[in-house]
Every structure is written in C-alpha cells, then in structure tokens.
Short mmCIF file of C-alpha atoms in Angstrom, two decimals:
data_model
loop_
_atom_site.label_atom_id
_atom_site.label_comp_id
_atom_site.label_asym_id
_atom_site.label_seq_id
_atom_site.Cartn_x
_atom_site.Cartn_y
_atom_site.Cartn_z
CA UNK J 1258 0.00 0.00 0.00
CA UNK J 1259 2.85 2.41 0.80
CA UNK J 1260 4.39 1.97 -2.63
CA UNK J 1261 1.00 2.67 -4.21
CA UNK J 1262 0.77 5.86 -2.13
CA UNK J 1263 4.23 7.01 -3.16
CA UNK J 1264 3.55 6.20 -6.80
CA UNK J 1265 0.35 8.25 -6.89
CA UNK J 1266 1.97 11.14 -5.03
CA UNK J 1267 4.95 11.09 -7.39
CA UNK J 1268 2.62 11.24 -10.39
CA UNK J 1269 0.87 14.23 -8.83
CA UNK J 1270 4.24 15.91 -8.29
CA UNK J 1271 5.11 15.40 -11.95
CA UNK J 1272 1.78 16.99 -12.91
CA UNK J 1273 2.55 19.97 -10.69
CA UNK J 1274 5.94 20.38 -12.35
CA UNK J 1275 4.33 20.14 -15.78
CA UNK J 1276 1.76 22.82 -14.90
CA UNK J 1277 4.45 25.36 -14.00
CA UNK J 1278 3.32 25.89 -10.42
CA UNK J 1279 5.46 28.36 -8.37
CA UNK J 1280 8.65 26.91 -6.94
CA UNK J 1281 7.46 27.45 -3.35
CA UNK J 1282 4.47 25.16 -3.85
CA UNK J 1283 6.60 22.62 -5.72
CA UNK J 1284 9.02 22.57 -2.79
CA UNK J 1285 6.19 22.08 -0.28
CA UNK J 1286 4.75 19.12 -2.18
CA UNK J 1287 8.21 17.60 -2.69
CA UNK J 1288 8.99 17.84 1.02
CA UNK J 1289 5.69 16.13 1.90
CA UNK J 1290 6.32 13.20 -0.46
CA UNK J 1291 9.97 12.84 0.59
CA UNK J 1292 9.04 13.03 4.28
CA UNK J 1293 6.40 10.37 3.68
CA UNK J 1294 9.04 7.96 2.35
CA UNK J 1295 11.53 8.75 5.13
CA UNK J 1296 8.82 8.45 7.79
CA UNK J 1297 7.93 5.00 6.51
CA UNK J 1298 11.61 3.99 6.67
CA UNK J 1299 11.84 5.15 10.30
CA UNK J 1300 8.72 3.19 11.22
CA UNK J 1301 10.35 0.07 9.77
CA UNK J 1302 13.54 0.51 11.81
CA UNK J 1303 12.30 1.85 15.14
CA UNK J 1304 10.52 -0.44 17.64
CA UNK J 1305 6.96 0.46 18.66
CA UNK J 1306 4.58 -1.35 20.99
CA UNK J 1307 1.49 -0.64 18.88
CA UNK J 1308 3.16 -1.07 15.52
CA UNK J 1309 0.10 -1.31 13.28
CA UNK J 1310 -1.53 1.75 14.84
CA UNK J 1311 1.65 3.84 14.48
CA UNK J 1312 2.12 2.76 10.86
CA UNK J 1313 -1.41 3.67 9.87
CA UNK J 1314 -1.45 6.95 11.77
CA UNK J 1315 1.76 8.03 10.02
CA UNK J 1316 0.30 7.05 6.65
CA UNK J 1317 -2.93 8.87 7.42
CA UNK J 1318 -1.11 12.08 8.37
CA UNK J 1319 0.77 12.25 5.07
CA UNK J 1320 -2.33 11.39 3.05
CA UNK J 1321 -4.17 14.23 4.80
CA UNK J 1322 -1.29 16.58 4.01
CA UNK J 1323 -1.58 15.69 0.32
CA UNK J 1324 -5.38 15.60 -0.01
CA UNK J 1325 -6.38 18.43 2.36
CA UNK J 1326 -3.53 20.57 3.65
CA UNK J 1327 -1.70 21.11 0.35
CA UNK J 1328 -4.76 22.67 -1.38
CA UNK J 1329 -5.18 24.92 1.66
CA UNK J 1330 -1.52 25.96 1.37
CA UNK J 1331 -2.04 26.76 -2.33
CA UNK J 1332 -5.02 29.00 -1.57
CA UNK J 1333 -3.14 30.75 1.26
CA UNK J 1334 -0.16 31.29 -1.04
CA UNK J 1335 -2.38 32.89 -3.69
CA UNK J 1336 -4.01 35.18 -1.14
CA UNK J 1337 -0.69 36.25 0.36
CA UNK J 1338 1.11 36.99 -2.92
CA UNK J 1339 -1.66 38.76 -4.88
CA UNK J 1340 -1.81 42.54 -4.62
CA UNK J 1341 -4.67 44.46 -6.20
CA UNK J 1342 -5.22 48.23 -6.29
CA UNK J 1343 -8.90 48.40 -5.40
CA UNK J 1344 -8.78 52.19 -5.11
CA UNK J 1345 -7.68 52.46 -8.75
CA UNK J 1346 -10.45 50.10 -9.84
CA UNK J 1347 -13.00 52.22 -7.97
CA UNK J 1348 -11.75 55.33 -9.80
CA UNK J 1349 -11.97 53.56 -13.17
CA UNK J 1350 -15.51 52.37 -12.45
CA UNK J 1351 -16.52 55.93 -11.65
CA UNK J 1352 -14.71 57.69 -14.51
CA UNK J 1353 -15.04 55.35 -17.51
CA UNK J 1354 -18.39 54.53 -19.16
CA UNK J 1355 -19.84 51.01 -18.85
CA UNK J 1356 -18.27 48.48 -21.17
CA UNK J 1357 -14.86 50.11 -21.43
CA UNK J 1358 -11.87 47.83 -21.06
CA UNK J 1359 -10.57 50.05 -18.24
CA UNK J 1360 -13.45 48.85 -16.07
CA UNK J 1361 -12.18 45.27 -16.17
CA UNK J 1362 -10.19 44.28 -13.08
CA UNK J 1363 -7.78 42.29 -15.26
CA UNK J 1364 -6.44 45.51 -16.81
CA UNK J 1365 -5.33 46.77 -13.40
CA UNK J 1366 -4.04 43.57 -11.84
CA UNK J 1367 -0.40 42.61 -12.23
CA UNK J 1368 -0.43 40.17 -15.18
CA UNK J 1369 2.42 38.10 -13.72
CA UNK J 1370 0.62 37.66 -10.41
CA UNK J 1371 -2.62 36.89 -12.23
CA UNK J 1372 -1.03 34.15 -14.34
CA UNK J 1373 0.72 32.63 -11.31
CA UNK J 1374 -2.54 32.48 -9.37
CA UNK J 1375 -4.45 31.02 -12.32
CA UNK J 1376 -1.82 28.31 -12.73
CA UNK J 1377 -1.70 27.56 -9.00
CA UNK J 1378 -5.46 27.27 -8.59
CA UNK J 1379 -5.84 25.42 -11.88
CA UNK J 1380 -3.43 22.77 -10.60
CA UNK J 1381 -6.05 21.88 -7.97
CA UNK J 1382 -8.72 21.19 -10.57
CA UNK J 1383 -9.42 17.82 -12.16
CA UNK J 1384 -8.67 18.76 -15.76
CA UNK J 1385 -8.08 15.36 -17.41
CA UNK J 1386 -8.98 11.69 -17.09
CA UNK J 1387 -5.47 10.88 -15.86
CA UNK J 1388 -5.69 13.66 -13.30
CA UNK J 1389 -9.06 12.31 -12.19
CA UNK J 1390 -7.65 8.86 -11.43
CA UNK J 1391 -4.68 10.25 -9.48
CA UNK J 1392 -6.93 12.44 -7.32
CA UNK J 1393 -9.37 9.60 -6.80
CA UNK J 1394 -6.46 7.31 -5.92
CA UNK J 1395 -5.37 9.67 -3.14
CA UNK J 1396 -8.89 9.90 -1.74
CA UNK J 1397 -9.45 6.14 -1.94
CA UNK J 1398 -6.21 5.40 -0.07
CA UNK J 1399 -7.17 8.03 2.52
CA UNK J 1400 -10.53 6.32 3.00
CA UNK J 1401 -8.85 2.90 3.35
CA UNK J 1402 -6.49 4.31 6.01
CA UNK J 1403 -9.45 5.59 8.01
CA UNK J 1404 -11.13 2.18 7.84
CA UNK J 1405 -7.94 0.39 8.88
CA UNK J 1406 -7.33 2.68 11.86
CA UNK J 1407 -10.95 2.24 12.96
CA UNK J 1408 -10.60 -1.55 12.80
CA UNK J 1409 -7.30 -1.51 14.69
CA UNK J 1410 -8.66 0.70 17.46
CA UNK J 1411 -11.72 -1.56 17.75
CA UNK J 1412 -9.61 -4.73 17.92
CA UNK J 1413 -6.64 -4.37 20.31
CA UNK J 1414 -5.16 -7.68 19.12
CA UNK J 1415 -4.40 -6.15 15.72
CA UNK J 1416 -2.36 -3.30 17.23
CA UNK J 1417 0.69 -5.50 17.66
CA UNK J 1418 0.64 -6.72 14.05
CA UNK J 1419 2.52 -4.73 11.45
CA UNK J 1420 2.06 -4.00 7.78
CA UNK J 1421 5.62 -3.03 6.89
CA UNK J 1422 8.56 -5.42 7.28
CA UNK J 1423 10.30 -4.75 10.60
CA UNK J 1424 14.06 -4.24 10.79
CA UNK J 1425 14.24 -4.56 7.01
CA UNK J 1426 17.19 -2.32 6.30
CA UNK J 1427 17.13 -2.83 2.54
CA UNK J 1428 13.51 -1.70 2.24
CA UNK J 1429 14.13 1.26 4.55
CA UNK J 1430 17.26 2.23 2.62
CA UNK J 1431 15.37 2.06 -0.68
CA UNK J 1432 12.78 4.49 0.66
CA UNK J 1433 15.48 6.92 1.79
CA UNK J 1434 17.18 6.66 -1.61
CA UNK J 1435 13.82 7.31 -3.27
CA UNK J 1436 13.34 10.46 -1.18
CA UNK J 1437 16.83 11.73 -2.06
CA UNK J 1438 16.31 10.93 -5.75
CA UNK J 1439 12.99 12.78 -5.73
CA UNK J 1440 14.54 15.90 -4.20
CA UNK J 1441 17.43 15.87 -6.68
CA UNK J 1442 15.08 15.31 -9.62
CA UNK J 1443 12.83 18.23 -8.66
CA UNK J 1444 15.80 20.52 -8.03
CA UNK J 1445 17.34 19.67 -11.41
CA UNK J 1446 14.00 20.05 -13.19
CA UNK J 1447 13.41 23.53 -11.80
CA UNK J 1448 17.04 24.56 -12.35
CA UNK J 1449 17.17 23.44 -15.99
CA UNK J 1450 13.77 25.04 -16.64
CA UNK J 1451 15.02 28.35 -15.24
CA UNK J 1452 18.16 28.14 -17.38
CA UNK J 1453 16.11 27.42 -20.50
CA UNK J 1454 13.82 30.41 -19.88
CA UNK J 1455 16.55 32.85 -18.85
CA UNK J 1456 17.56 33.96 -22.39
CA UNK J 1457 13.97 34.83 -23.31
CA UNK J 1458 12.48 38.19 -22.31
CA UNK J 1459 9.54 38.09 -19.94
CA UNK J 1460 7.79 41.06 -21.54
CA UNK J 1461 7.23 42.49 -25.00
CA UNK J 1462 6.48 45.99 -23.71
CA UNK J 1463 8.01 48.83 -25.73
CA UNK J 1464 9.53 46.47 -28.29
CA UNK J 1465 7.81 48.05 -31.34
CA UNK J 1466 6.37 44.68 -32.32
CA UNK J 1467 4.65 44.89 -35.73
CA UNK J 1468 3.63 41.26 -36.16
CA UNK J 1469 3.73 37.95 -34.32
CA UNK J 1470 5.75 34.89 -35.33
CA UNK J 1471 3.97 31.87 -36.76
CA UNK J 1472 4.52 29.87 -33.56
CA UNK J 1473 2.14 32.10 -31.60
CA UNK J 1474 -0.67 29.73 -32.63
CA UNK J 1475 0.98 27.12 -30.39
CA UNK J 1476 -0.06 29.08 -27.27
CA UNK J 1477 -3.07 26.83 -26.86
CA UNK J 1478 -3.70 27.72 -23.21
CA UNK J 1479 -3.54 31.50 -23.69
CA UNK J 1480 -6.50 33.14 -21.94
CA UNK J 1481 -5.74 36.87 -22.07
CA UNK J 1482 -4.15 38.84 -24.91
CA UNK J 1483 -3.64 42.61 -24.71
CA UNK J 1484 -1.71 44.34 -27.49
CA UNK J 1485 -1.44 48.11 -27.18
CA UNK J 1486 0.28 50.01 -29.98
CA UNK J 1487 1.26 53.65 -30.30
CA UNK J 1488 -0.07 56.45 -32.46
CA UNK J 1489 2.82 56.04 -34.90
CA UNK J 1490 3.61 52.34 -34.69
CA UNK J 1491 1.81 49.12 -33.83
CA UNK J 1492 0.74 45.87 -35.37
CA UNK J 1493 0.59 45.85 -39.17
CA UNK J 1494 -0.37 42.20 -39.66
CA UNK J 1495 -1.23 39.02 -37.80
CA UNK J 1496 -0.78 35.38 -38.89
CA UNK J 1497 -3.96 34.19 -40.60
CA UNK J 1498 -4.05 31.03 -38.45
CA UNK J 1499 -3.12 32.79 -35.21
CA UNK J 1500 -6.34 31.91 -33.36
CA UNK J 1501 -6.81 28.41 -34.79
CA UNK J 1502 -5.69 26.65 -31.57
CA UNK J 1503 -6.57 29.33 -28.99
CA UNK J 1504 -9.85 27.91 -27.77
CA UNK J 1505 -8.99 29.01 -24.20
CA UNK J 1506 -8.76 32.72 -25.07
CA UNK J 1507 -11.39 34.72 -23.16
CA UNK J 1508 -10.22 38.33 -23.54
CA UNK J 1509 -8.77 40.02 -26.62
CA UNK J 1510 -7.80 43.70 -26.51
CA UNK J 1511 -6.21 45.39 -29.51
CA UNK J 1512 -5.64 49.10 -29.05
CA UNK J 1513 -3.98 51.82 -31.15
CA UNK J 1514 -2.85 49.45 -33.88
CA UNK J 1515 -3.54 52.06 -36.53
CA UNK J 1516 -2.06 50.14 -39.49
CA UNK J 1517 -3.73 46.76 -38.90
CA UNK J 1518 -6.17 46.20 -41.83
CA UNK J 1519 -7.71 42.84 -40.90
CA UNK J 1520 -7.92 40.25 -38.13
CA UNK J 1521 -7.48 36.47 -38.22
CA UNK J 1522 -10.55 34.26 -38.18
CA UNK J 1523 -12.45 34.02 -34.88
CA UNK J 1524 -13.83 30.59 -35.78
CA UNK J 1525 -11.90 28.68 -33.08
CA UNK J 1526 -12.31 31.27 -30.30
CA UNK J 1527 -15.18 29.37 -28.75
CA UNK J 1528 -14.56 30.75 -25.23
CA UNK J 1529 -14.02 34.40 -26.17
CA UNK J 1530 -16.05 36.62 -23.84
CA UNK J 1531 -14.67 40.08 -24.50
CA UNK J 1532 -13.06 41.46 -27.66
CA UNK J 1533 -12.11 45.14 -27.53
CA UNK J 1534 -10.89 46.99 -30.62
CA UNK J 1535 -9.77 50.58 -30.13
CA UNK J 1536 -8.23 53.12 -32.50
CA UNK J 1537 -8.13 50.65 -35.39
CA UNK J 1538 -7.82 53.23 -38.15
CA UNK J 1539 -7.09 50.75 -40.96
CA UNK J 1540 -9.46 47.97 -39.92
CA UNK J 1541 -11.80 47.28 -42.84
CA UNK J 1542 -13.72 44.20 -41.73
CA UNK J 1543 -14.46 42.13 -38.64
CA UNK J 1544 -14.23 38.33 -38.72
CA UNK J 1545 -17.48 36.36 -38.53
CA UNK J 1546 -18.95 35.81 -35.07
CA UNK J 1547 -20.29 32.32 -35.90
CA UNK J 1548 -18.44 30.58 -33.03
CA UNK J 1549 -18.59 33.34 -30.41
CA UNK J 1550 -21.46 31.76 -28.47
CA UNK J 1551 -20.04 32.88 -25.11
CA UNK J 1552 -19.46 36.52 -26.07
CA UNK J 1553 -20.59 38.85 -23.27
CA UNK J 1554 -19.05 42.24 -24.06
CA UNK J 1555 -18.02 43.88 -27.31
CA UNK J 1556 -16.17 47.19 -27.62
CA UNK J 1557 -15.47 48.92 -30.94
CA UNK J 1558 -13.92 52.37 -30.65
CA UNK J 1559 -12.70 54.57 -33.50
CA UNK J 1560 -12.78 52.30 -36.54
CA UNK J 1561 -13.57 54.76 -39.37
CA UNK J 1562 -13.10 52.28 -42.26
CA UNK J 1563 -15.40 49.64 -40.81
CA UNK J 1564 -18.55 49.68 -42.96
CA UNK J 1565 -20.43 46.63 -41.66
CA UNK J 1566 -20.83 44.32 -38.68
CA UNK J 1567 -20.94 40.50 -38.67
CA UNK J 1568 -24.14 38.63 -37.93
CA UNK J 1569 -24.91 38.76 -34.18
CA UNK J 1570 -27.42 35.90 -34.18
CA UNK J 1571 -24.89 33.24 -32.94
CA UNK J 1572 -24.32 35.34 -29.78
CA UNK J 1573 -26.68 34.21 -27.02
CA UNK J 1574 -25.63 36.19 -23.94
CA UNK J 1575 -24.36 39.61 -25.01
CA UNK J 1576 -24.53 41.91 -21.99
CA UNK J 1577 -22.73 45.00 -23.27
CA UNK J 1578 -22.07 46.46 -26.71
CA UNK J 1579 -20.12 49.71 -26.69
CA UNK J 1580 -19.17 51.71 -29.75
CA UNK J 1581 -17.49 55.11 -29.86
CA UNK J 1582 -16.97 57.45 -32.80
CA UNK J 1583 -18.66 55.08 -35.24
CA UNK J 1584 -17.54 54.74 -38.82
CA UNK J 1585 -19.64 54.26 -41.94
CA UNK J 1586 -21.43 51.18 -40.60
CA UNK J 1587 -24.92 51.40 -39.19
CA UNK J 1588 -25.02 51.12 -35.41
CA UNK J 1589 -28.25 49.12 -35.38
CA UNK J 1590 -27.68 47.10 -38.53
CA UNK J 1591 -27.05 43.92 -36.58
CA UNK J 1592 -30.72 43.98 -35.54
CA UNK J 1593 -31.84 43.53 -39.13
CA UNK J 1594 -32.42 46.31 -41.64
CA UNK J 1595 -30.48 49.47 -40.92
CA UNK J 1596 -32.78 52.14 -39.48
CA UNK J 1597 -31.16 55.55 -39.70
CA UNK J 1598 -34.08 57.09 -37.79
CA UNK J 1599 -33.27 54.97 -34.74
CA UNK J 1600 -30.43 56.58 -32.76
#
C-alpha cells in the first residue's frame, strides 16, 4: 500500500511540475512526499509497541497533508502573494463609461501575479482523465487508512501486528534513496527550466512589435491577450491562423494598432467573452462571429473604415455592446435592416 501511495503522489508531483506551479508550492509538495518515504523507513527501523496503529497513523497524516492541507496551502499562497489596487479600480468604475476595457479588473491587476494564481489554482482542478484517477487514488487510499485505523482501534489484538517489514534495512534504505532521488530530480528540473527560460524576455512591452511569429498559434492555453500600440507604430499584420488553436482565449484587446487592416478568423475562439478593438484606423472588416457563443461584451472604438458588422445571431448572452466614434457602418444594422431614424 505504501508503494501505491508514493507512486500516486509522485505522479501528482510530476503533474505539478508540468503545470508550471510556483517553486514554493513545488518545494512544499516535494517535502511532503519525501518526508512520507523517510517516515515509513523510520517506522520500519524503530521499535513500537502498537506497531500497526503507528504505521497507519503516520500514513494517514501524510495522506491528509496531500489531499487536504496542500490545497489549503495553495489558496493561502495565492491570497498572500496577490496585490490588487482596489482604489484604482474604484476610480476607473466611476470615470469610464460602462463596457470600457478600463473597467475590467484584469487591466489593473499585475499580469504576472494573475497568471501565477491562475496556474496555481488550476493545478487543484481535475482537468483530465489521468488527473481524475490520481486524485481519486489519493482519496481512496485516505478512506482505506481511516477504515484500517478504525478496525485496529476496535480490535486491540491487531495493534501489535505490522504491515511493513520490521528491521528490514534494505527496504528502509530504498525508501530513503527514493526520497533523495525525488529531491534531486525536482531541483534539477526547476534549475534546468530556469536556465532554458533565462535567455527569453519576460515582456514584450516597448519592443515596437509589428507582427507575431507563426509559432504564436501554439499558445493553446492563452486566456488573455492585450496588445497596445502607439499612435505612430503598432501591429501591421497578424498570422492568418493565429487563433486556430486558442480555444482558451477569453479576452482580446487590440488598441492603437492604426495600421492593422484585418484580423485572423475568430472561428476557433469558442470561449471568447470580450473582444475590444480601439483606435483601429485601418481595420476594414471584422471576422465572422459564428463561433462566439459565449461573447458577453463587445467594444469597438474609433474604426472609421469599418462599414459593416458581422451577424450577431450566434451570440446568445451579449450583456454589453459599446461603440465610440462610429464609422460608416450602421449602429443598429445587426438587428436587421439598418434604421437611420433609430439613434
């Protein structure tokens, strides 16, 4: 049973490493798993009068740390590291009209902190079939430990029996070696990952970016994209297949990209909730909204060359539609026939 526990916990640790969880949380989980192995080794070597009870209590403690305490630590870490300027948000809510991008809390929050918190909390979710079985495995073993302790406490004769081999130095040594190997593996994984990321800039601010490379479509988990140009320079083109794999994207803000004539297809943006297009002087046409079933807010500001709007019928839950300084398109044309008498 102990080797099953360690196997499941190791798989969960590998998933945490794969998800890019902060190093502090990785270290906490690694210490719990390593201490679990070392604690089992000590129980094998040290003499106890109520061996079975001690073994199961130790196992239960570490299972509780994995199943209950670690998620609590993750939530506490997120609360302690996230800083948000609520006073600035209150000012924006009072100054800017409804529907403006400045009213969204995500525009004020530190994007690095936001991403870290999203990743940390997302690691607690059951997001795949494999993840489901590992989480269920932890909970099933925890339930079995509770049953075993209850049976042992109800039957004093079983308290002297043991589950692990006693005085088995080879088994104890193998558990200690496993703990050391796990610590070294995690340390090397985080170190090599940091080295690999070091040459790449963390931000594209003030880089005068005019287009994105073709590999941007590989950012399949991207949820928030904000590209703000300048009055004299900004995006001039985007890859035609840029959004083909970005089904997780929920917010798209393109501002002051005065030379951008067209946008990639929105067909695969099935989770997009808020597109905001501002100061798009060269934008001639919007992509079709056929797949934007979850769209909630739409902002179009200063797009003088835009002469028509896509069909709005696929949108089921639009809460806010804001347009400023409209171009040649009819503001109510999406309702059917354009009615110039209807302001």
